[in-house]
C-alpha atoms as one frame of an Amber mdcrd trajectory, in Angstrom:
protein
-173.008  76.939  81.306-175.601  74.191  80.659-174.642  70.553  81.630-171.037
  71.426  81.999-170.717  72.821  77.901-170.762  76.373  76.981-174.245  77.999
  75.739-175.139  81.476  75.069-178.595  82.755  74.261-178.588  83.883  70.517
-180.492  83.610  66.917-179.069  80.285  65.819-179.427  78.615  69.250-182.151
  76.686  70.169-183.418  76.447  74.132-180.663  74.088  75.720-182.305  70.457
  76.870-182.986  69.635  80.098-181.407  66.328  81.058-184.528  64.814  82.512
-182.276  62.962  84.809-182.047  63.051  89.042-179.538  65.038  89.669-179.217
  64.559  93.339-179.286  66.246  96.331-176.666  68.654  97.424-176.253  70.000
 101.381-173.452  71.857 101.947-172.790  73.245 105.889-170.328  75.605 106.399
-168.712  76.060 110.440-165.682  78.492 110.434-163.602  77.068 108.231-164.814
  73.455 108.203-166.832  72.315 105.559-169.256  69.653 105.448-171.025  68.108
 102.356-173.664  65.406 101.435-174.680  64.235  98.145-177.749  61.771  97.838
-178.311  60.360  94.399-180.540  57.253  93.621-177.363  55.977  91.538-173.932
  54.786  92.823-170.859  56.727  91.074-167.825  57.790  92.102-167.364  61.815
  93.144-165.373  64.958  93.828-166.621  67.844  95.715-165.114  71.150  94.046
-164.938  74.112  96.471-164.241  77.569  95.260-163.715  80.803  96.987-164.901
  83.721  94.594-164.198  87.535  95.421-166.849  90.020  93.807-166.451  93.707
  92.252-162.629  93.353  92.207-160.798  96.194  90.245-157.262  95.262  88.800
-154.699  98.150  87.371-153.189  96.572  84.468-149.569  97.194  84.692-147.931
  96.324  81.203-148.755  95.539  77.766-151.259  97.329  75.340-153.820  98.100
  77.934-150.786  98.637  80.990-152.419 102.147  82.180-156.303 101.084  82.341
-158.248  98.539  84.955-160.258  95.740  84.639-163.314  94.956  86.711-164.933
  91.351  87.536-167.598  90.296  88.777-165.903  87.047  90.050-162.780  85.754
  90.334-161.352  82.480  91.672-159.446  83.325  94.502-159.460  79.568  95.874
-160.019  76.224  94.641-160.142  72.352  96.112-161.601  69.178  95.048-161.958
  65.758  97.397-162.859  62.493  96.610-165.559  61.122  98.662-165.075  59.453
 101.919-167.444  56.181 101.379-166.559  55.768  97.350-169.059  53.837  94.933
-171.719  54.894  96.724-175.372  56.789  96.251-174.695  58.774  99.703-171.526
  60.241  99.607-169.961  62.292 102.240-166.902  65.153 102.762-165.005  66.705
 105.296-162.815  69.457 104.403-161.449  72.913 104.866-162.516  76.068 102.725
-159.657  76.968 100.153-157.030  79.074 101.416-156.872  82.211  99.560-154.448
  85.115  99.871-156.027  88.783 101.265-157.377  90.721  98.200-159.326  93.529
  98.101-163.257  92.251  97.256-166.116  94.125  97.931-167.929  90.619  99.034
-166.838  86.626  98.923-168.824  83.676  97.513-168.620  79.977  98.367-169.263
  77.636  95.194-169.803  73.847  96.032-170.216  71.248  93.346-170.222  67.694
  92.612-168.726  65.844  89.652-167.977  62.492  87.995-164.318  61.019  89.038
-163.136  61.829  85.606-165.367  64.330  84.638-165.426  68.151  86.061-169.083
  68.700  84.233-171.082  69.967  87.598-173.868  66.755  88.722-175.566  69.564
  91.057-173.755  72.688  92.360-174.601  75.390  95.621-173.318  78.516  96.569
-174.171  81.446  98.117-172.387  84.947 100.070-169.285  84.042 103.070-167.858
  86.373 105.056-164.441  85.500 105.094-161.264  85.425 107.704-157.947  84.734
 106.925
């Protein structure tokens, strides 16, 4: 993903462009399972923060259809997903308070927390973090 479009390395395709533009600054503070966020841009928009909960190395046993017999490994899958609209809206500061996605129990070797902002209307990533949890349900 580039800019929030598809883009995969290849003979026809040229570099992707780099926006040029200031993305903003993206602190995201995680406290059991409270989360805190803080955008800072130099323009005033509108926002969601997305959350995601990903689960790593996960092996599934496909149980019907042409491949029912065989597994399939990933190295991420979605387990759990929210999006908020920011507290103090139209502004170039904007703020969150919210809890991390509930997800069921699955079996994953490790679990990943993915923040990132977006337009109102738009789910193309502004700036994104992420990085290892250890998770509790």
């Amino acid at each position: 993903m580039v800019n929030g479009n598809a883009w995969r390395r290849g003979f026809f395709n040229s570099e992707p462009q780099v926006a040029g533009l200031d993305s903003g600054l993206l602190t995201v503070a995680i406290s059991g399972r409270k989360v805190s966020a803080e955008f800072k841009k130099t323009t005033l928009m509108e926002g969601n923060l997305n959350t995601a909960i990903l689960g790593t190395g996960m092996v599934v046993k496909i149980s019907a259809g042409e491949n029912e017999g065989r597994t399939a490994k990933h190295n991420f899958v979605v387990l759990g997903y929210s999006q908020q609209l920011s507290k103090n809206n139209k502004s170039n500061n904007m703020k969150w308070e919210m809890r991390l996605p509930v997800i069921k129990q699955f079996d994953s070797q490790r679990y990943a927390f993915v923040a990132w902002v977006s337009k109102l209307n738009d789910p193309s990533p502004l700036q994104a973090v992420g990085g290892w949890v250890k998770i509790q349900n």
